[in-house]
Amino acid sequence: KCFKIDQKLNHKKSISRGLINMALIYEKQNKLDKAIDYYNRCIKLGEEIDYKYILGWAYNGKGIVFEKQQKYDKALEFFELGLEKRESMSEKLGMAQSCNSIGNLYLKLNQFKKGEVYLLRAYKIADELENPLNIKDDAKGLAIVYEQSGQYKKSLEYHKTFKQMNDSLINEGNIKKLAGYDIQKQYEKEKQIQELEQKKKDAVNAEEKKRQE
């Protein structure tokens, strides 16, 4: 619905965001050809209006789909395109994501030295941004890199960082769930009070009407 409204308004930046959202949904549904189609449409529009931010995300997203299809050369090509766009606008969160994508792809290809370069860069940016989710993902990759090269002390350090960030995110998630539970309970309590008040008003009105009759 939102996408159709954006099309009617011809709001091209919003249209491109809609295209990338739909691409992500198709990717999660494992409808990879459909995801590629929507990423292509997003990229075409993004290039037309020179929307670097959306291009960075679309290129990286398309790379992820190619990686799932085991088209690793294509995946690397689009990961690098995404990183290039993100570097051109110093978009650090995106740069961290692109470096992580490239680093993990190199790990999958058993090219651990190349993977280490990109994962270290991703980790440094994530640490600067104090982003626990990215730190967790980068630490996991680096732990694998150093385990493979026999640098077990370094590997253990990154395993510990991964566990610490993971535990922190789990606890944060639990806090949010509890907060949501409390809010729901409060809402239900207020609803009961309102319903009781309405019943009292209805009873008073019924009694008044009866007297008037």
PDB file of C-alpha atoms in Angstrom:
ATOM      1  CA  LYS A   1       0.000   0.000   0.000  1.00  0.00           C
ATOM      2  CA  CYS A   2       2.795   2.375   0.943  1.00  0.00           C
ATOM      3  CA  PHE A   3       4.649   1.547  -2.298  1.00  0.00           C
ATOM      4  CA  LYS A   4       1.570   2.325  -4.415  1.00  0.00           C
ATOM      5  CA  ILE A   5       1.124   5.678  -2.666  1.00  0.00           C
ATOM      6  CA  ASP A   6       4.802   6.526  -3.276  1.00  0.00           C
ATOM      7  CA  GLN A   7       4.359   5.630  -6.957  1.00  0.00           C
ATOM      8  CA  LYS A   8       1.335   7.928  -7.268  1.00  0.00           C
ATOM      9  CA  LEU A   9       3.326  10.726  -5.629  1.00  0.00           C
ATOM     10  CA  ASN A  10       6.351   9.845  -7.793  1.00  0.00           C
ATOM     11  CA  HIS A  11       8.526  10.056  -4.657  1.00  0.00           C
ATOM     12  CA  LYS A  12      11.521   8.227  -6.096  1.00  0.00           C
ATOM     13  CA  LYS A  13      13.598   7.885  -2.920  1.00  0.00           C
ATOM     14  CA  SER A  14      10.631   6.337  -1.105  1.00  0.00           C
ATOM     15  CA  ILE A  15       9.939   4.064  -4.104  1.00  0.00           C
ATOM     16  CA  SER A  16      13.538   2.792  -3.965  1.00  0.00           C
ATOM     17  CA  ARG A  17      13.179   2.082  -0.234  1.00  0.00           C
ATOM     18  CA  GLY A  18       9.961   0.182  -0.928  1.00  0.00           C
ATOM     19  CA  LEU A  19      11.716  -1.903  -3.581  1.00  0.00           C
ATOM     20  CA  ILE A  20      14.530  -2.838  -1.213  1.00  0.00           C
ATOM     21  CA  ASN A  21      12.062  -3.758   1.558  1.00  0.00           C
ATOM     22  CA  MET A  22      10.233  -6.106  -0.807  1.00  0.00           C
ATOM     23  CA  ALA A  23      13.543  -7.581  -1.971  1.00  0.00           C
ATOM     24  CA  LEU A  24      14.422  -8.342   1.667  1.00  0.00           C
ATOM     25  CA  ILE A  25      11.067 -10.074   2.218  1.00  0.00           C
ATOM     26  CA  TYR A  26      11.514 -12.267  -0.881  1.00  0.00           C
ATOM     27  CA  GLU A  27      15.042 -13.094   0.291  1.00  0.00           C
ATOM     28  CA  LYS A  28      13.723 -14.196   3.711  1.00  0.00           C
ATOM     29  CA  GLN A  29      11.095 -16.328   1.944  1.00  0.00           C
ATOM     30  CA  ASN A  30      13.969 -17.873  -0.060  1.00  0.00           C
ATOM     31  CA  LYS A  31      12.420 -16.598  -3.316  1.00  0.00           C
ATOM     32  CA  LEU A  32      15.850 -15.588  -4.494  1.00  0.00           C
ATOM     33  CA  ASP A  33      15.082 -14.838  -8.152  1.00  0.00           C
ATOM     34  CA  LYS A  34      12.288 -12.496  -7.072  1.00  0.00           C
ATOM     35  CA  ALA A  35      14.664 -10.853  -4.579  1.00  0.00           C
ATOM     36  CA  ILE A  36      17.226 -10.268  -7.359  1.00  0.00           C
ATOM     37  CA  ASP A  37      14.504  -8.760  -9.549  1.00  0.00           C
ATOM     38  CA  TYR A  38      13.535  -6.232  -6.856  1.00  0.00           C
ATOM     39  CA  TYR A  39      17.160  -5.431  -6.048  1.00  0.00           C
ATOM     40  CA  ASN A  40      17.757  -4.784  -9.764  1.00  0.00           C
ATOM     41  CA  ARG A  41      14.771  -2.436  -9.917  1.00  0.00           C
ATOM     42  CA  CYS A  42      16.023  -0.635  -6.814  1.00  0.00           C
ATOM     43  CA  ILE A  43      19.545  -0.312  -8.232  1.00  0.00           C
ATOM     44  CA  LYS A  44      18.252   1.010 -11.562  1.00  0.00           C
ATOM     45  CA  LEU A  45      16.208   3.696  -9.803  1.00  0.00           C
ATOM     46  CA  GLY A  46      18.982   4.441  -7.290  1.00  0.00           C
ATOM     47  CA  GLU A  47      21.475   5.026 -10.104  1.00  0.00           C
ATOM     48  CA  GLU A  48      18.959   7.198 -11.966  1.00  0.00           C
ATOM     49  CA  ILE A  49      18.555   9.549  -8.987  1.00  0.00           C
ATOM     50  CA  ASP A  50      22.112   9.029  -7.650  1.00  0.00           C
ATOM     51  CA  TYR A  51      20.848   7.812  -4.280  1.00  0.00           C
ATOM     52  CA  LYS A  52      24.134   6.464  -2.902  1.00  0.00           C
ATOM     53  CA  TYR A  53      22.719   5.399   0.449  1.00  0.00           C
ATOM     54  CA  ILE A  54      20.127   3.031  -1.030  1.00  0.00           C
ATOM     55  CA  LEU A  55      22.610   1.781  -3.647  1.00  0.00           C
ATOM     56  CA  GLY A  56      25.002   0.686  -0.890  1.00  0.00           C
ATOM     57  CA  TRP A  57      22.273  -1.389   0.756  1.00  0.00           C
ATOM     58  CA  ALA A  58      20.920  -2.749  -2.538  1.00  0.00           C
ATOM     59  CA  TYR A  59      24.346  -3.816  -3.820  1.00  0.00           C
ATOM     60  CA  ASN A  60      25.129  -5.556  -0.530  1.00  0.00           C
ATOM     61  CA  GLY A  61      21.698  -7.192  -0.449  1.00  0.00           C
ATOM     62  CA  LYS A  62      22.105  -8.479  -3.986  1.00  0.00           C
ATOM     63  CA  GLY A  63      25.519  -9.849  -2.986  1.00  0.00           C
ATOM     64  CA  ILE A  64      23.915 -11.754  -0.083  1.00  0.00           C
ATOM     65  CA  VAL A  65      21.418 -13.349  -2.489  1.00  0.00           C
ATOM     66  CA  PHE A  66      24.211 -14.377  -4.876  1.00  0.00           C
ATOM     67  CA  GLU A  67      26.093 -15.868  -1.908  1.00  0.00           C
ATOM     68  CA  LYS A  68      23.006 -17.924  -1.017  1.00  0.00           C
ATOM     69  CA  GLN A  69      22.919 -19.102  -4.645  1.00  0.00           C
ATOM     70  CA  GLN A  70      26.616 -20.045  -4.290  1.00  0.00           C
ATOM     71  CA  LYS A  71      27.571 -17.567  -7.020  1.00  0.00           C
ATOM     72  CA  TYR A  72      30.548 -16.381  -5.028  1.00  0.00           C
ATOM     73  CA  ASP A  73      32.290 -14.295  -7.722  1.00  0.00           C
ATOM     74  CA  LYS A  74      29.078 -12.353  -8.309  1.00  0.00           C
ATOM     75  CA  ALA A  75      28.529 -11.996  -4.563  1.00  0.00           C
ATOM     76  CA  LEU A  76      32.008 -10.528  -4.084  1.00  0.00           C
ATOM     77  CA  GLU A  77      31.498  -8.146  -7.016  1.00  0.00           C
ATOM     78  CA  PHE A  78      28.339  -6.672  -5.469  1.00  0.00           C
ATOM     79  CA  PHE A  79      29.722  -6.600  -1.924  1.00  0.00           C
ATOM     80  CA  GLU A  80      32.623  -4.515  -3.240  1.00  0.00           C
ATOM     81  CA  LEU A  81      30.269  -2.211  -5.171  1.00  0.00           C
ATOM     82  CA  GLY A  82      28.299  -1.695  -1.964  1.00  0.00           C
ATOM     83  CA  LEU A  83      31.448  -0.912   0.000  1.00  0.00           C
ATOM     84  CA  GLU A  84      32.560   1.560  -2.669  1.00  0.00           C
ATOM     85  CA  LYS A  85      29.259   3.479  -2.489  1.00  0.00           C
ATOM     86  CA  ARG A  86      29.324   3.518   1.289  1.00  0.00           C
ATOM     87  CA  GLU A  87      32.922   4.726   1.403  1.00  0.00           C
ATOM     88  CA  SER A  88      32.056   7.537  -1.024  1.00  0.00           C
ATOM     89  CA  MET A  89      29.671   8.988   1.572  1.00  0.00           C
ATOM     90  CA  SER A  90      31.541   7.826   4.726  1.00  0.00           C
ATOM     91  CA  GLU A  91      28.490   5.815   5.832  1.00  0.00           C
ATOM     92  CA  LYS A  92      30.192   3.909   8.632  1.00  0.00           C
ATOM     93  CA  LEU A  93      27.428   1.488   9.625  1.00  0.00           C
ATOM     94  CA  GLY A  94      27.109   0.408   5.994  1.00  0.00           C
ATOM     95  CA  MET A  95      30.884   0.176   5.606  1.00  0.00           C
ATOM     96  CA  ALA A  96      31.032  -2.152   8.615  1.00  0.00           C
ATOM     97  CA  GLN A  97      28.299  -4.329   7.107  1.00  0.00           C
ATOM     98  CA  SER A  98      30.029  -4.481   3.697  1.00  0.00           C
ATOM     99  CA  CYS A  99      33.399  -5.357   5.237  1.00  0.00           C
ATOM    100  CA  ASN A 100      31.720  -8.073   7.317  1.00  0.00           C
ATOM    101  CA  SER A 101      30.011  -9.495   4.213  1.00  0.00           C
ATOM    102  CA  ILE A 102      33.277  -9.570   2.253  1.00  0.00           C
ATOM    103  CA  GLY A 103      35.254 -10.969   5.191  1.00  0.00           C
ATOM    104  CA  ASN A 104      32.805 -13.799   5.861  1.00  0.00           C
ATOM    105  CA  LEU A 105      32.654 -14.679   2.158  1.00  0.00           C
ATOM    106  CA  TYR A 106      36.445 -15.035   2.129  1.00  0.00           C
ATOM    107  CA  LEU A 107      36.171 -17.328   5.171  1.00  0.00           C
ATOM    108  CA  LYS A 108      33.679 -19.465   3.250  1.00  0.00           C
ATOM    109  CA  LEU A 109      36.219 -19.665   0.416  1.00  0.00           C
ATOM    110  CA  ASN A 110      38.970 -20.626   2.936  1.00  0.00           C
ATOM    111  CA  GLN A 111      40.889 -17.431   2.149  1.00  0.00           C
ATOM    112  CA  PHE A 112      41.477 -16.597   5.799  1.00  0.00           C
ATOM    113  CA  LYS A 113      44.124 -13.890   5.365  1.00  0.00           C
ATOM    114  CA  LYS A 114      41.856 -11.841   3.107  1.00  0.00           C
ATOM    115  CA  GLY A 115      38.969 -12.487   5.467  1.00  0.00           C
ATOM    116  CA  GLU A 116      41.010 -11.230   8.410  1.00  0.00           C
ATOM    117  CA  VAL A 117      41.727  -7.883   6.673  1.00  0.00           C
ATOM    118  CA  TYR A 118      38.060  -7.098   6.110  1.00  0.00           C
ATOM    119  CA  LEU A 119      36.810  -8.462   9.428  1.00  0.00           C
ATOM    120  CA  LEU A 120      39.379  -6.427  11.373  1.00  0.00           C
ATOM    121  CA  ARG A 121      38.261  -3.318   9.517  1.00  0.00           C
ATOM    122  CA  ALA A 122      34.604  -4.132  10.203  1.00  0.00           C
ATOM    123  CA  TYR A 123      35.370  -4.780  13.881  1.00  0.00           C
ATOM    124  CA  LYS A 124      37.225  -1.458  14.243  1.00  0.00           C
ATOM    125  CA  ILE A 125      34.303   0.509  12.763  1.00  0.00           C
ATOM    126  CA  ALA A 126      31.738  -1.389  14.849  1.00  0.00           C
ATOM    127  CA  ASP A 127      33.803  -0.715  17.981  1.00  0.00           C
ATOM    128  CA  GLU A 128      33.942   3.020  17.146  1.00  0.00           C
ATOM    129  CA  LEU A 129      30.159   3.038  16.695  1.00  0.00           C
ATOM    130  CA  GLU A 130      29.706   0.955  19.891  1.00  0.00           C
ATOM    131  CA  ASN A 131      27.394  -1.344  17.928  1.00  0.00           C
ATOM    132  CA  PRO A 132      27.113  -4.637  19.874  1.00  0.00           C
ATOM    133  CA  LEU A 133      25.407  -6.548  17.055  1.00  0.00           C
ATOM    134  CA  ASN A 134      28.163  -5.793  14.540  1.00  0.00           C
ATOM    135  CA  ILE A 135      30.894  -6.338  17.145  1.00  0.00           C
ATOM    136  CA  LYS A 136      29.380  -9.756  17.870  1.00  0.00           C
ATOM    137  CA  ASP A 137      29.293 -10.767  14.196  1.00  0.00           C
ATOM    138  CA  ASP A 138      32.831  -9.535  13.481  1.00  0.00           C
ATOM    139  CA  ALA A 139      34.256 -11.161  16.621  1.00  0.00           C
ATOM    140  CA  LYS A 140      32.724 -14.493  15.604  1.00  0.00           C
ATOM    141  CA  GLY A 141      34.472 -14.334  12.217  1.00  0.00           C
ATOM    142  CA  LEU A 142      37.802 -13.271  13.696  1.00  0.00           C
ATOM    143  CA  ALA A 143      37.683 -16.100  16.242  1.00  0.00           C
ATOM    144  CA  ILE A 144      37.408 -18.530  13.312  1.00  0.00           C
ATOM    145  CA  VAL A 145      40.259 -16.803  11.429  1.00  0.00           C
ATOM    146  CA  TYR A 146      42.689 -17.084  14.353  1.00  0.00           C
ATOM    147  CA  GLU A 147      41.626 -20.612  15.235  1.00  0.00           C
ATOM    148  CA  GLN A 148      42.415 -21.688  11.662  1.00  0.00           C
ATOM    149  CA  SER A 149      45.870 -20.074  11.789  1.00  0.00           C
ATOM    150  CA  GLY A 150      46.680 -21.637  15.171  1.00  0.00           C
ATOM    151  CA  GLN A 151      46.608 -18.310  17.050  1.00  0.00           C
ATOM    152  CA  TYR A 152      44.517 -19.774  19.825  1.00  0.00           C
ATOM    153  CA  LYS A 153      45.039 -16.964  22.345  1.00  0.00           C
ATOM    154  CA  LYS A 154      43.680 -14.391  19.883  1.00  0.00           C
ATOM    155  CA  SER A 155      40.896 -16.752  18.906  1.00  0.00           C
ATOM    156  CA  LEU A 156      39.889 -17.151  22.551  1.00  0.00           C
ATOM    157  CA  GLU A 157      39.835 -13.362  23.045  1.00  0.00           C
ATOM    158  CA  TYR A 158      37.418 -12.927  20.156  1.00  0.00           C
ATOM    159  CA  HIS A 159      35.321 -15.894  21.296  1.00  0.00           C
ATOM    160  CA  LYS A 160      34.992 -14.149  24.682  1.00  0.00           C
ATOM    161  CA  THR A 161      34.019 -10.865  22.991  1.00  0.00           C
ATOM    162  CA  PHE A 162      31.452 -12.711  20.884  1.00  0.00           C
ATOM    163  CA  LYS A 163      29.958 -14.367  23.976  1.00  0.00           C
ATOM    164  CA  GLN A 164      29.915 -11.095  25.928  1.00  0.00           C
ATOM    165  CA  MET A 165      28.122  -9.214  23.122  1.00  0.00           C
ATOM    166  CA  ASN A 166      25.745 -12.113  22.518  1.00  0.00           C
ATOM    167  CA  ASP A 167      24.817 -12.336  26.217  1.00  0.00           C
ATOM    168  CA  SER A 168      24.348  -8.564  26.311  1.00  0.00           C
ATOM    169  CA  LEU A 169      21.983  -8.664  23.318  1.00  0.00           C
ATOM    170  CA  ILE A 170      20.021 -11.584  24.805  1.00  0.00           C
ATOM    171  CA  ASN A 171      19.630  -9.705  28.108  1.00  0.00           C
ATOM    172  CA  GLU A 172      18.577  -6.549  26.260  1.00  0.00           C
ATOM    173  CA  GLY A 173      16.015  -8.596  24.346  1.00  0.00           C
ATOM    174  CA  ASN A 174      14.657 -10.049  27.585  1.00  0.00           C
ATOM    175  CA  ILE A 175      14.405  -6.575  29.112  1.00  0.00           C
ATOM    176  CA  LYS A 176      12.425  -5.393  26.092  1.00  0.00           C
ATOM    177  CA  LYS A 177      10.138  -8.416  26.352  1.00  0.00           C
ATOM    178  CA  LEU A 178       9.556  -7.744  30.058  1.00  0.00           C
ATOM    179  CA  ALA A 179       8.920  -4.078  29.337  1.00  0.00           C
ATOM    180  CA  GLY A 180       6.417  -5.089  26.698  1.00  0.00           C
ATOM    181  CA  TYR A 181       4.770  -7.484  29.155  1.00  0.00           C
ATOM    182  CA  ASP A 182       4.471  -4.733  31.782  1.00  0.00           C
ATOM    183  CA  ILE A 183       2.990  -2.332  29.248  1.00  0.00           C
ATOM    184  CA  GLN A 184       0.455  -4.954  28.148  1.00  0.00           C
ATOM    185  CA  LYS A 185      -0.534  -5.670  31.773  1.00  0.00           C
ATOM    186  CA  GLN A 186      -0.944  -1.958  32.457  1.00  0.00           C
ATOM    187  CA  TYR A 187      -3.065  -1.597  29.321  1.00  0.00           C
ATOM    188  CA  GLU A 188      -5.290  -4.517  30.372  1.00  0.00           C
ATOM    189  CA  LYS A 189      -5.682  -3.039  33.864  1.00  0.00           C
ATOM    190  CA  GLU A 190      -6.662   0.368  32.474  1.00  0.00           C
ATOM    191  CA  LYS A 191      -9.063  -1.297  30.050  1.00  0.00           C
ATOM    192  CA  GLN A 192     -10.774  -3.150  32.929  1.00  0.00           C
ATOM    193  CA  ILE A 193     -11.124   0.109  34.884  1.00  0.00           C
ATOM    194  CA  GLN A 194     -12.627   1.843  31.850  1.00  0.00           C
ATOM    195  CA  GLU A 195     -15.046  -1.036  31.277  1.00  0.00           C
ATOM    196  CA  LEU A 196     -16.112  -0.940  34.948  1.00  0.00           C
ATOM    197  CA  GLU A 197     -16.638   2.819  34.765  1.00  0.00           C
ATOM    198  CA  GLN A 198     -18.716   2.386  31.617  1.00  0.00           C
ATOM    199  CA  LYS A 199     -20.855  -0.293  33.312  1.00  0.00           C
ATOM    200  CA  LYS A 200     -21.486   2.071  36.226  1.00  0.00           C
ATOM    201  CA  LYS A 201     -22.518   4.857  33.815  1.00  0.00           C
ATOM    202  CA  ASP A 202     -24.778   2.464  31.901  1.00  0.00           C
ATOM    203  CA  ALA A 203     -26.410   1.329  35.163  1.00  0.00           C
ATOM    204  CA  VAL A 204     -26.975   4.937  36.281  1.00  0.00           C
ATOM    205  CA  ASN A 205     -28.413   5.856  32.854  1.00  0.00           C
ATOM    206  CA  ALA A 206     -30.691   2.794  32.896  1.00  0.00           C
ATOM    207  CA  GLU A 207     -31.935   3.673  36.385  1.00  0.00           C
ATOM    208  CA  GLU A 208     -32.548   7.307  35.354  1.00  0.00           C
ATOM    209  CA  LYS A 209     -34.427   6.178  32.261  1.00  0.00           C
ATOM    210  CA  LYS A 210     -36.545   3.778  34.340  1.00  0.00           C
ATOM    211  CA  ARG A 211     -37.487   6.590  36.760  1.00  0.00           C
ATOM    212  CA  GLN A 212     -38.489   8.858  33.892  1.00  0.00           C
ATOM    213  CA  GLU A 213     -40.772   6.159  32.493  1.00  0.00           C
TER     214      GLU A 213
END
